Structures are given as C-alpha cells and as structure tokens.
XYZ file of C-alpha atoms in Angstrom:
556
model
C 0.000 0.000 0.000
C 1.366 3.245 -1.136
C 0.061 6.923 -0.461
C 1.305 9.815 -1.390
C 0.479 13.126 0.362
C 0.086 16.095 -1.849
C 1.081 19.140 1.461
C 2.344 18.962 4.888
C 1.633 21.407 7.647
C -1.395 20.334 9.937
C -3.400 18.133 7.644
C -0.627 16.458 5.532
C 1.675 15.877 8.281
C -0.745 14.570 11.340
C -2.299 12.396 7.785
C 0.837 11.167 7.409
C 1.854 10.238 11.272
C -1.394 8.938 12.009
C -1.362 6.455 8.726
C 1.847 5.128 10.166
C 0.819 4.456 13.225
C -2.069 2.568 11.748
C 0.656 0.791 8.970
C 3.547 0.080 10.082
C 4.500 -1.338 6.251
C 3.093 1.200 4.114
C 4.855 3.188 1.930
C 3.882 7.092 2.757
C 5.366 9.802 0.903
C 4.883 13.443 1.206
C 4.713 16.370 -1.368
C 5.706 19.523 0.061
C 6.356 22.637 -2.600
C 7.874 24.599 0.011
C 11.007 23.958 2.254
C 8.906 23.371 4.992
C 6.758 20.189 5.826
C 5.473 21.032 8.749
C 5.388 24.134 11.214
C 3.523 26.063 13.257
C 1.604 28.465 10.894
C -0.184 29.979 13.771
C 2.942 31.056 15.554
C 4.554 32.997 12.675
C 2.989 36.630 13.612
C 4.589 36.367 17.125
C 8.413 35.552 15.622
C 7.770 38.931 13.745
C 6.592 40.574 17.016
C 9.667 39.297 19.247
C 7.771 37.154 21.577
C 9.112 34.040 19.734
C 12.380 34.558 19.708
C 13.872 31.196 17.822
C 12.390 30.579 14.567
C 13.642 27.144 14.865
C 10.950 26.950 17.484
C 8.473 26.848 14.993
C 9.267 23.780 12.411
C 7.729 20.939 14.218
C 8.904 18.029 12.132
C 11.648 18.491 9.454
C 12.188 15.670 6.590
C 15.165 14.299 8.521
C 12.446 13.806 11.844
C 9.973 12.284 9.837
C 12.087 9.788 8.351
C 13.765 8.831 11.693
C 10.197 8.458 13.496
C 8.027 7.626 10.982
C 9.772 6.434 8.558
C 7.826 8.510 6.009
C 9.345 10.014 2.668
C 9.204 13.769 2.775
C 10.337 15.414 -0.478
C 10.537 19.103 -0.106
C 10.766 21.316 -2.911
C 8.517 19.115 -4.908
C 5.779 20.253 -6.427
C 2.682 17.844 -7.664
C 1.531 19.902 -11.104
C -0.870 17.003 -12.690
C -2.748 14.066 -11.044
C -4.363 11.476 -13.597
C -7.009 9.545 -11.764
C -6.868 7.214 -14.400
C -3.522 6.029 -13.719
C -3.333 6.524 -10.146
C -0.071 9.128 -10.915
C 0.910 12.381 -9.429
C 3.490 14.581 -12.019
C 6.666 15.873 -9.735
C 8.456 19.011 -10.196
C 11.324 19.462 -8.101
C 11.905 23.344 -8.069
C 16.083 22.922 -6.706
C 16.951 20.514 -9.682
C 14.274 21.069 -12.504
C 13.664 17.221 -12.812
C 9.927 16.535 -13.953
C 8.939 12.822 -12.789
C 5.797 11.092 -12.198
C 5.137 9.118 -8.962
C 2.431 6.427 -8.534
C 0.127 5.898 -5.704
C -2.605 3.494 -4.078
C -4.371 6.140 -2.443
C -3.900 9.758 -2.097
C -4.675 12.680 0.263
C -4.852 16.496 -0.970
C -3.687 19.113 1.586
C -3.072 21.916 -0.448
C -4.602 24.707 2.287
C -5.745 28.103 1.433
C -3.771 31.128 -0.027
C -3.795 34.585 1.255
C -6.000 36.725 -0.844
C -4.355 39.632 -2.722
C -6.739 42.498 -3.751
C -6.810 43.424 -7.270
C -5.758 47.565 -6.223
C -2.925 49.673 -7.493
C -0.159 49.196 -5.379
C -0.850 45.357 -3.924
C 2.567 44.234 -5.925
C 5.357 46.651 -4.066
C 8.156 45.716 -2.045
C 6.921 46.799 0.933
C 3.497 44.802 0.529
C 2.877 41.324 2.419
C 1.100 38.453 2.742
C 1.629 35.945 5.727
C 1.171 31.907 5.411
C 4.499 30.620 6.228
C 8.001 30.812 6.986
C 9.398 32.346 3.895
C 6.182 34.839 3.928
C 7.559 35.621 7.826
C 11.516 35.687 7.357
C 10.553 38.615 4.354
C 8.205 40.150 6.776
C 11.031 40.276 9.442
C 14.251 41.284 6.991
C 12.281 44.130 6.277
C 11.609 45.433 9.359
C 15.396 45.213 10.145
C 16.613 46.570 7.205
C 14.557 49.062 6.298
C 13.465 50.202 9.724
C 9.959 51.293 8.813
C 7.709 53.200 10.880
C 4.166 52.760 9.994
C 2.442 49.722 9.009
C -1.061 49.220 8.055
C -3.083 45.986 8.112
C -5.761 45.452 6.179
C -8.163 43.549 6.984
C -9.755 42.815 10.738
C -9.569 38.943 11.201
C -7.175 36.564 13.334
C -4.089 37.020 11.040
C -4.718 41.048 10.830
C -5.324 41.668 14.044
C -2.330 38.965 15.487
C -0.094 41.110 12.747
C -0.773 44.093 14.717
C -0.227 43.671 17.599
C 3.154 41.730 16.922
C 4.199 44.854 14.732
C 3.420 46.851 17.727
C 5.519 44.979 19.673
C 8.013 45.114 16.629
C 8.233 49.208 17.549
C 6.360 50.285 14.277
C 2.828 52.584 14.319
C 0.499 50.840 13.376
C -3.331 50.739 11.666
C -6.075 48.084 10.939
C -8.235 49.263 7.784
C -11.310 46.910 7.897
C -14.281 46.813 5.633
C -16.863 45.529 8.019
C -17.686 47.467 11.019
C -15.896 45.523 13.434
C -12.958 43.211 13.406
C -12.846 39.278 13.836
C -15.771 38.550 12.238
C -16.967 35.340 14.374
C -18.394 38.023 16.865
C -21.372 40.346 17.148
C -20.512 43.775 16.494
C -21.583 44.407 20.589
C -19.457 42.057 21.470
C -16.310 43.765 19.317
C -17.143 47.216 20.566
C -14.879 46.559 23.900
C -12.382 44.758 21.336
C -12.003 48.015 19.683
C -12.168 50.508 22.824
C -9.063 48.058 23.714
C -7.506 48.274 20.301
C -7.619 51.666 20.029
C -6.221 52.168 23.871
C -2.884 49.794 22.976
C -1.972 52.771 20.564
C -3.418 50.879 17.558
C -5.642 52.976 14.957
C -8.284 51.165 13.707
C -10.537 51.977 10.587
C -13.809 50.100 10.033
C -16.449 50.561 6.927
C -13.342 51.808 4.872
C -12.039 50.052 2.394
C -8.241 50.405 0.870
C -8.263 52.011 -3.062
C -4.241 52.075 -3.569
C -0.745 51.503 -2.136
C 1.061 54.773 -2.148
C 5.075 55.505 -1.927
C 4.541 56.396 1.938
C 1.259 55.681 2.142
C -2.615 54.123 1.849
C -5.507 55.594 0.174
C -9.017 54.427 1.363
C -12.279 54.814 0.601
C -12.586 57.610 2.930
C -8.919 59.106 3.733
C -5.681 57.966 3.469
C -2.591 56.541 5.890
C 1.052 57.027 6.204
C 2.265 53.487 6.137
C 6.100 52.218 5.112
C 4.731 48.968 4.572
C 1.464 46.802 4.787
C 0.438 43.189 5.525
C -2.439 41.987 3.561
C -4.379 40.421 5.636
C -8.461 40.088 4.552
C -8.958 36.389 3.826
C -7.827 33.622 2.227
C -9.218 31.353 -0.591
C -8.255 27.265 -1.190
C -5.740 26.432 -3.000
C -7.611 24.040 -5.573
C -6.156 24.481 -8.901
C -4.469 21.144 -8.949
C -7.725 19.544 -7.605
C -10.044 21.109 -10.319
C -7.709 20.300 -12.855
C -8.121 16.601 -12.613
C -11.995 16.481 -12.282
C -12.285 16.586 -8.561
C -15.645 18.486 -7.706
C -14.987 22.098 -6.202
C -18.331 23.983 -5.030
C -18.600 27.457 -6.072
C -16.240 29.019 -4.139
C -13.396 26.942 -5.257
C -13.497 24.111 -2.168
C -12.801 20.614 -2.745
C -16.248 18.504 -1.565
C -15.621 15.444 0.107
C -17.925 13.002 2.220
C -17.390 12.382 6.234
C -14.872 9.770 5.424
C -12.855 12.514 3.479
C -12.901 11.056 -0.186
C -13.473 13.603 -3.550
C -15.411 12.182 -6.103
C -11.924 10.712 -7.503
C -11.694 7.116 -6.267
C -8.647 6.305 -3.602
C -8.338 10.657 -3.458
C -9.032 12.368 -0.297
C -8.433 15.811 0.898
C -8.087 17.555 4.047
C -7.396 21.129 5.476
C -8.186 24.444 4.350
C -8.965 23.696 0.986
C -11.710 21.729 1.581
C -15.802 22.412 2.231
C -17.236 21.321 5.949
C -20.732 21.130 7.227
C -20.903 23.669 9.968
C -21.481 21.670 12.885
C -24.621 23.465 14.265
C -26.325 25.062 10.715
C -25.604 21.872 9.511
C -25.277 23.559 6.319
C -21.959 23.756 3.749
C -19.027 25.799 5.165
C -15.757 27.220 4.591
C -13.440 27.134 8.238
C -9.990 27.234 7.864
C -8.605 26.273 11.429
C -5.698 24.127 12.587
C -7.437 21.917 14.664
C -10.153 20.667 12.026
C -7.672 20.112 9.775
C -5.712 17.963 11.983
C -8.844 15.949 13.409
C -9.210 15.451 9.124
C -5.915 14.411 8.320
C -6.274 11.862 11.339
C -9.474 10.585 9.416
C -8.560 10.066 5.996
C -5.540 8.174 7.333
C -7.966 5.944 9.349
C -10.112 4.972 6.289
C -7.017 4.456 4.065
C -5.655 2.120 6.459
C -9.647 0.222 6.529
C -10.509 2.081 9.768
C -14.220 3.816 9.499
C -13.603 7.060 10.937
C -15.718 10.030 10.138
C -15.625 13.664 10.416
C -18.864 15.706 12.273
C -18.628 19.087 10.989
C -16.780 22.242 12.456
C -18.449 24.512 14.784
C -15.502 27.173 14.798
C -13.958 27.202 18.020
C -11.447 30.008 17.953
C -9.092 32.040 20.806
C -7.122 34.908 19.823
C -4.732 37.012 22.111
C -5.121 40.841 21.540
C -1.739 42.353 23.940
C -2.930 40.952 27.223
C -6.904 40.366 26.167
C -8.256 37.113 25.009
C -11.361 36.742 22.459
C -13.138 33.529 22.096
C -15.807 32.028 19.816
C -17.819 29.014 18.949
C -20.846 27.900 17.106
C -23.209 30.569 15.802
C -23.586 34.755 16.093
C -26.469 36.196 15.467
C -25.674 36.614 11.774
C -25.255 32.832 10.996
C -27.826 32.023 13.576
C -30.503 34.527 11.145
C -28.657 33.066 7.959
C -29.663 29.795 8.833
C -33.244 29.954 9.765
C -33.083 29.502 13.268
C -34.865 30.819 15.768
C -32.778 31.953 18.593
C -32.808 33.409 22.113
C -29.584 34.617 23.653
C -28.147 36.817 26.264
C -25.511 38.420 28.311
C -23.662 38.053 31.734
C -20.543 39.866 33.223
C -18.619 38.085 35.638
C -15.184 37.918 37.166
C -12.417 35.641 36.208
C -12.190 33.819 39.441
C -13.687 34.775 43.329
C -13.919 38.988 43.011
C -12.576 38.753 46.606
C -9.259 37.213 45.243
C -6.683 39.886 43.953
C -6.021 40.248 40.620
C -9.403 39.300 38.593
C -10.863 41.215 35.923
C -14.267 40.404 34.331
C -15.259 38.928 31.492
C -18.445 39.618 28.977
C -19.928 36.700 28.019
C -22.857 35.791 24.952
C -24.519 33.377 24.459
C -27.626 32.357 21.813
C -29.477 29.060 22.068
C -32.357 27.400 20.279
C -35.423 28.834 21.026
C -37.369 25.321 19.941
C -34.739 22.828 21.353
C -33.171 25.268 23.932
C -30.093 23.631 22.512
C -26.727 26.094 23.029
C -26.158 27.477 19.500
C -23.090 29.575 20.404
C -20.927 31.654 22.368
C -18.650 34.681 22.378
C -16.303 36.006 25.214
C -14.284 38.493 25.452
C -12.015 39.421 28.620
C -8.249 38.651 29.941
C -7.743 35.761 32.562
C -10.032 32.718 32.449
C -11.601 32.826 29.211
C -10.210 30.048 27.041
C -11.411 27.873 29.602
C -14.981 28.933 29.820
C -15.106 29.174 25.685
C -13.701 25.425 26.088
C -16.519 24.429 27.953
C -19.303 26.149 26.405
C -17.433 24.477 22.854
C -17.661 20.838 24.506
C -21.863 21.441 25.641
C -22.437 22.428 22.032
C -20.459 19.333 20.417
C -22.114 16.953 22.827
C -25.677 18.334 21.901
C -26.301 19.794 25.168
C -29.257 22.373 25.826
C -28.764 25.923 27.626
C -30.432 24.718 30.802
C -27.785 21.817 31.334
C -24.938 24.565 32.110
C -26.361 24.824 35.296
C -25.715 21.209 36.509
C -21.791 21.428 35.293
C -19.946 20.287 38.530
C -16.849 22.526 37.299
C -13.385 23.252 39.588
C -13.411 25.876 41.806
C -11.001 27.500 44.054
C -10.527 31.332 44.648
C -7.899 31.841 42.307
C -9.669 30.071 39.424
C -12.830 30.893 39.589
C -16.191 30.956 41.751
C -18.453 28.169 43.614
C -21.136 29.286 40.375
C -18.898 29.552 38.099
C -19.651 31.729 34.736
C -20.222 29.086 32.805
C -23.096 27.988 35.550
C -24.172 31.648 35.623
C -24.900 31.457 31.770
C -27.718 28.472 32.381
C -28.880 30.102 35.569
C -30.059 33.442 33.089
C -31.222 31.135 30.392
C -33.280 29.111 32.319
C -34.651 31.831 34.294
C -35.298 33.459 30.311
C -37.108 30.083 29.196
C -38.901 29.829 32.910
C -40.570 33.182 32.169
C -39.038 34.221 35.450
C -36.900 36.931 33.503
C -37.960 38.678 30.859
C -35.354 40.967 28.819
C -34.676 43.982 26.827
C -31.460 44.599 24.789
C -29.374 47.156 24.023
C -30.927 47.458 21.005
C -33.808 48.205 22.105
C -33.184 51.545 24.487
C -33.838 53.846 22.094
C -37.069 52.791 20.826
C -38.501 52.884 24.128
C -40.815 55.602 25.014
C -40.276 58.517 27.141
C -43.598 60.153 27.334
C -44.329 58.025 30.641
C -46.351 55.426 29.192
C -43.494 53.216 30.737
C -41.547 53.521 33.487
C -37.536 53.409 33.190
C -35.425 52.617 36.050
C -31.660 52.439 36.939
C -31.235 50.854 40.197
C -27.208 51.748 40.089
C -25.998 53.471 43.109
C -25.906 57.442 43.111
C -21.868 57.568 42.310
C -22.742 55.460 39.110
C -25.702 57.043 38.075
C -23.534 60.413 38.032
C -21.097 59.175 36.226
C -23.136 58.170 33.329
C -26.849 57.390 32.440
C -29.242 56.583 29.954
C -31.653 59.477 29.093
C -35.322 59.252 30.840
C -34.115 56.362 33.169
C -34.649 57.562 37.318
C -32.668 56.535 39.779
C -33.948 54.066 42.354
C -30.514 52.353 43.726
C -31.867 48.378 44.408
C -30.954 48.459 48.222
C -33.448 51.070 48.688
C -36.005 49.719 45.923
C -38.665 48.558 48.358
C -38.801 52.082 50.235
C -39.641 53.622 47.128
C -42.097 51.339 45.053
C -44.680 54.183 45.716
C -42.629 55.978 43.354
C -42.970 53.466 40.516
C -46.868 53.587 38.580
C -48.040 49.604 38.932
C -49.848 50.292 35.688
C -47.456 50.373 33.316
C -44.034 48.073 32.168
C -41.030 48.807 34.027
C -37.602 48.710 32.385
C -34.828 48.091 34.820
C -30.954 48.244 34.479
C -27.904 48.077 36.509
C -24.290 47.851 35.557
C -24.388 44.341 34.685
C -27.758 42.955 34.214
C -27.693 41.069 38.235
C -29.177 43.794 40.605
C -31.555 44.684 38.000
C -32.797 41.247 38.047
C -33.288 41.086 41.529
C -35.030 44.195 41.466
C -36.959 42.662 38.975
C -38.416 40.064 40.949
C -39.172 42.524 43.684
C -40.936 44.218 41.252
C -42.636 40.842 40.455
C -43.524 39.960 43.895
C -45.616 43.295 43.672
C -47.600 42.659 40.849
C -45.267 44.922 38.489
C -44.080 44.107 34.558
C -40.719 44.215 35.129
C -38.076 43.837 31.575
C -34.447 43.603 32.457
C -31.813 45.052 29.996
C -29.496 41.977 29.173
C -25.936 42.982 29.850
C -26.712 46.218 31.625
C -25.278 49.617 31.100
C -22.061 48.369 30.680
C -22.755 47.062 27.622
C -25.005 49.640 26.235
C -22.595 51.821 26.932
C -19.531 50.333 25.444
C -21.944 49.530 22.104
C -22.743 53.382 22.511
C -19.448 54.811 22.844
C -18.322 52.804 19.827
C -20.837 54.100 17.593
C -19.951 57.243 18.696
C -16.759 57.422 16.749
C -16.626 59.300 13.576
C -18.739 58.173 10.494
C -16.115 55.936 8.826
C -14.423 55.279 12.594
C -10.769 55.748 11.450
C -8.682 57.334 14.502
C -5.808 57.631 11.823
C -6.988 58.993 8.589
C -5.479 62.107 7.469
C-alpha cells in the first residue's frame, strides 16, 4: 500500500503520522512545494513581534524527523503539477533541480490549504506589501523590518491574522493601523461584542478603521475609501481562498467558491483521493449547512481521518463549529458555534443573552471580568453559540461552552456542570453555571429581557416607566436618558414611586441587581423587563458608535 500526500503542515503531516501508526508497512510519501513540511503556521505573527524569539521553534517536524520516526518520505521542494485519476499518478516538479517525474500511488490525500487573498488595487505588488502563510512569507516580513526600519504599518483587513499582525508589529516598535471593511474586526463576533475589542484596540496605541475600504498603495502611504494613511509597509491580511487548482484540474468536484467537496470519510469524487485542510468544504457543525473554516485543529482531526479509512478504519468527520481564541496584547477573544448573523442566515430561531462576571472569586486579587454571549435554540433550547471576550479565564470557559455544544447539550444543562473551583480560578457558580442560571430563568418566564438594542425605541412620554437601580456615584457618572434613579438596596422604600400600571424597564451595571429588582418588582404585581448585559454594555456599544462616520482614529 502506497500513499502519497500532496502538502504537509497540519493536515498532511498529522495524515501522514497517524497512517503510520495505523501501517507500520506502508509506503507514505509526502509532497511539500515549500522547504517546509510542517510548522507552526499559527505562531509565525509572534516571531515577527519578538515574543518568539527562535524561529527554529516553529518547524515541528523536518524531513530528517519524519524519516527517523516515521519512517515517512518527505520530499521538499517538490511540487505535484498534474494528477491522472486514471492512472493513479501524481506529475513531480522538483523546483532545486528542474527534474519533472511522475510518482504512482494506491491512495492519495490532498492538503493543499488556502492562499492569502491579494486584492486586485494599485499598489498590492510593491516591495513593501505582504502576505503571511508561512516561513518564507515571515523571514521577508522580518528582513524588512530590520533593514529598512519602517515606521508605519497598516493591516488590512480585521480577522485573526490582521489583528495577530498588529499587535506583533506593535511589539516590533512600528505605528500601526487596521483598515477593515466591516464594522468591526474578527468577524466570528457580534458587532456588541467587538465594541470593547475596539475601545481596547484603540487604547494599545493601535488605529483602527472600520467601513473603509483600501483604493491604492502609495510611496509612503494608503488611500481608502474615505482618507488615506502614512504606512512604510502593509500586511495583507483580509482572507484567504483554497488552494484548488491542482484539484479542479483533474476532475475533482470544487463547489462554487473553489473548495474541494468530500464526504465524512474525506474522499473527492476521484476514487482512492481524499483531501483535508483548508482547501476543503465542511458542514458547519450546528447550521448543519456547507461551510468554509480554515482552522488548525479541524484540519488535523481530518488528516487523522482520511488516514484511518485508508488504512480500513471507518472514521468520520462531524462538521466544524468554529472554536477560535485569539490574544489581543494581554486580552483574550473567544468564539464558537453561531452569532447572530449565521444564527438569522440559517433559519433559526434563537434566544440569547448576556452576563458579566469575574475571572475567578472577586474577593481574590487580581481578577478582571469577562463579557460573556450566548444564543441558544429557542425550539430545542439547545446552546447554538458563544462569544467572550475578557483577559484571565476565558479560554477555559469558551472550552466548555465548545464541549456542551459538540455533545448536543441544551442551555439549561450549564447549570448542573460540577466545574473546579477555588478562589484563584474561579467561583463556587462559576460563569459558565451563571450562563444556564439566566437562560433558564429566560425560558422559565421568570426573567424577561430587553437589549441594548432596544433603548432607544422605548418611550419617554411616561407610558413606561424606566429605572436604573445603580448606586448614586454610578448614576452620576453616566446614564441613559429618561431612566430615574432608584438604587436596588433602597427599591422597596420607594415602590410608591414606581406607577403599577405600566411596564417597568430596569438596568444596573451588569444585568444582576436589575434582576433582583426585577423580581421585587414581580412579587408586587409589576411588569418588570431587564436590559441583558446592563449599562455596561449599552454603553460600550454606545461609545463605539460614537466614533466618527467611517471610525478611522488615523486617517489624514
């Protein structure tokens, strides 16, 4: 048995490993166009920044490795340009001594991954212009920077890559700007849940443009759709596309975007061809509708599965659900599952809502808090997704939530999770408990909510009555117009104050004391509506709106 694997890196190389393991006689050879059969693509912006400081660090296996503990062929530099189904033959070009050859194989796995996308805009072809997807794309990235010394760098485009590129060329001493066409960066989120991405952006020193898009590449400088940049050089950062030329060629099916289709089991249409990785269309776990994720860990758990069924194991792959963490300076942003845009997109019909809660026991030194979403299933009160952002403690929380959703788990069942807890780590209910604890009191009818969005549309000609139950230092410090103050501990004094006619809209900082004051409004016959995620999300959502039309802090 022979296969021959067409790209290394995560789904190539763990394909690879994990077919030897399973084979100890099979003959496994690897493709790899570049010098480089396997490293770790996600660490490359942080060599650039400083915080890696060996690059060596990063190339996990080397041909030389593989061949020792795996006994696998790795030919770098060797390009596959034709595969003939027909004759079960891959055509070889190796780039260092210009021999053409053809190899045959028994079965064979496609890992080609995704390229960086390149605009079509005057300019994108200049020195001083970059893409990153590997180590060559990084050791450019990092010459320049020591050779030419720049000082301004804009990236454009708002994802993981953009917004990891930033902050490493922050670190690398360079001013820098993210110029993003959406209005808000890393698109997994809600746009409230970005805003305190981008009030923490911006406060790092980085400038940050959103609804602008980039016309040219200037000596010196960008030119947007609204404005323009200084910037000595720019990293391209605003998507990537698979790499399927080579697939398409050879009458493997590609959907319309250009990704290879397989089935669970990882096979293309082509018999005894399979393909993993970034190149390839998933089901998203939860839609259960067609996808395109590119993520290291998918790609792995893929190349781990075509190797089973090559080797006669059935193995199949689930779907991705998009379980992401990304460190911005010291603040961490998670994801998984659905937002509200994919959750709309595919026809479901979702509740969600808010909490803010400390890292570990608030009595502990050294916590901060962390805002958490969530959106479930309004039919199935399954957990559809979740977004937090914050600084300590949210990876683990994110991995939770992530592990509810793959098992099938409903919003309600967060608040039977038997999770650690000690003072430094978190709190006897932990966040994750407090999540299911809202929901359920949401699907109970014991809570009833009102979002941010919502604020301004409700009346203030009295035929409502809006309350902030804050203490007097808070309200002072900030307020929503036509709310009165009622602080919660002296609530009950005061309910002669509040008309038992008409709705009451409560709100506190966080979205807690004004659902206990709430259910003392309750207890006295009132219609109480909590605002989910209290003023201090409002008011982050509200002060980034606030920012100028096309929100650029650098534009000249």
């Amino acid at each position: 048995m022979k296969t021959v694997i067409i790209g290394g890196v995560a789904g190539g190389a763990t394909a690879a490993a994990r077919l030897r393991r399973l084979d100890e006689k099979a003959q496994i050879i690897i493709l790899e166009r570049g010098e480089y059969v396997s490293f770790a693509n996600c660490g490359l912006p942080y060599y650039i920044g400083g915080v890696i400081q060996d690059r060596n660090m990063l190339t996990l296996q080397t041909p030389e490795s593989f061949k020792r503990r795996f006994n696998v062929e790795v030919r770098v530099c060797s390009e596959a340009i034709r595969i003939d189904p027909m004759s079960k033959t891959v055509v070889v070009k190796n780039w260092k001594s210009g021999d053409i050859y053809e190899e045959s194989y028994d079965s064979l796995i496609l890992s080609p991954g995704a390229e960086p996308i390149r605009p079509n805009i005057e300019g994108v072809k200049r020195e001083n212009v970059f893409t990153l997807r590997n180590i060559p794309d990084m050791l450019r990235i990092k010459q320049y920077i020591e050779e030419k010394n720049p000082r301004s760098a804009v990236v454009v485009g708002g994802g993981y890559i953009g917004v990891e590129m930033a902050e490493n060329l922050k670190l690398a001493g360079l001013d820098v700007t993210i110029v993003e066409m959406a209005g808000h960066v890393i698109a997994p989120l809600d746009g409230d849940m970005a805003a305190d991405v981008h009030q923490y952006i911006r406060s790092k020193g980085v400038g940050l443009c959103l609804n602008n898009g980039v016309k040219s590449i200037q000596e010196g400088k960008v030119i947007l759709e609204n404005g323009e940049i200084p910037a000595d050089m720019v990293i391209l950062a605003v998507g990537v596309r698979p790499e399927t030329s080579l697939a398409a060629a050879c009458g493997i099916t590609l959907n319309s975007r250009g990704s290879i289709m397989v089935d669970r089991h990882m096979r293309t249409n082509q018999p005894d061809i399979y393909a993993v990785g970034d190149a390839i269309e998933v089901e998203d776990f939860v839609a259960k509708t067609p996808a395109f994720i590119p993520l290291a860990g998918p790609a792995n758990k893929q190349g781990r599965i075509a190797a089973d069924n090559i080797a006669g194991y059935t193995s199949e792959y689930t779907g991705t659900q998009g379980s992401a963490v990304l460190k911005i300076f010291d603040m961490t942003v998670a994801t998984t599952g659905l937002n509200e845009k994919t959750a709309a997109a595919a026809g479901i019909r979702y509740d969600k809502t808010y909490i803010y809660s400390a890292e570990h026991a608030s009595y502990y030194p050294g916590g901060a808090g962390m805002s958490i979403k969530i959106l479930w299933d309004k039919a199935s009160h399954k957990l559809i997704g979740a977004q937090i952002v914050g600084f300590g403690g949210v990876d683990k929380r994110m991995d939770v939530l992530a592990t509810v959703i793959r098992l099938g788990g409903k919003v309600t069942d967060l608040t039977k999770l038997e999770l650690c807890y000690a003072p430094p780590f978190g709190s006897a209910k932990d966040p994750v408990n407090m999540l299911g604890f809202v929901a359920e009191n949401v699907i109970s009818g014991k809570l009833k909510q009102f979002f941010w969005h919502d604020v301004d549309d409700l009346s203030r000609d009295g035929s409502v009555t809006l309350l902030d139950t804050r203490t007097v230092m808070e309200f002072a410090r900030g307020q929503i117009s036509g709310f009165i103050n009622i602080p919660l501990d002296s609530l009950r004094q005061n309910l002669d104050k509040i008309p038992k006619d008409k709705p009451v809209y409560v709100h506190c900082h966080s979205g807690l004391r004004s659902y206990i004051a709430c259910r003392i409004l309750s207890g006295h016959g009132y219609d109480c509506y909590n605002l989910a995620g209290g003023w201090r999300l409002y008011e982050s959502v509200m002060h980034d709106r606030a920012v100028p039309e096309y929100k650029c802090t650098e534009c000249k």
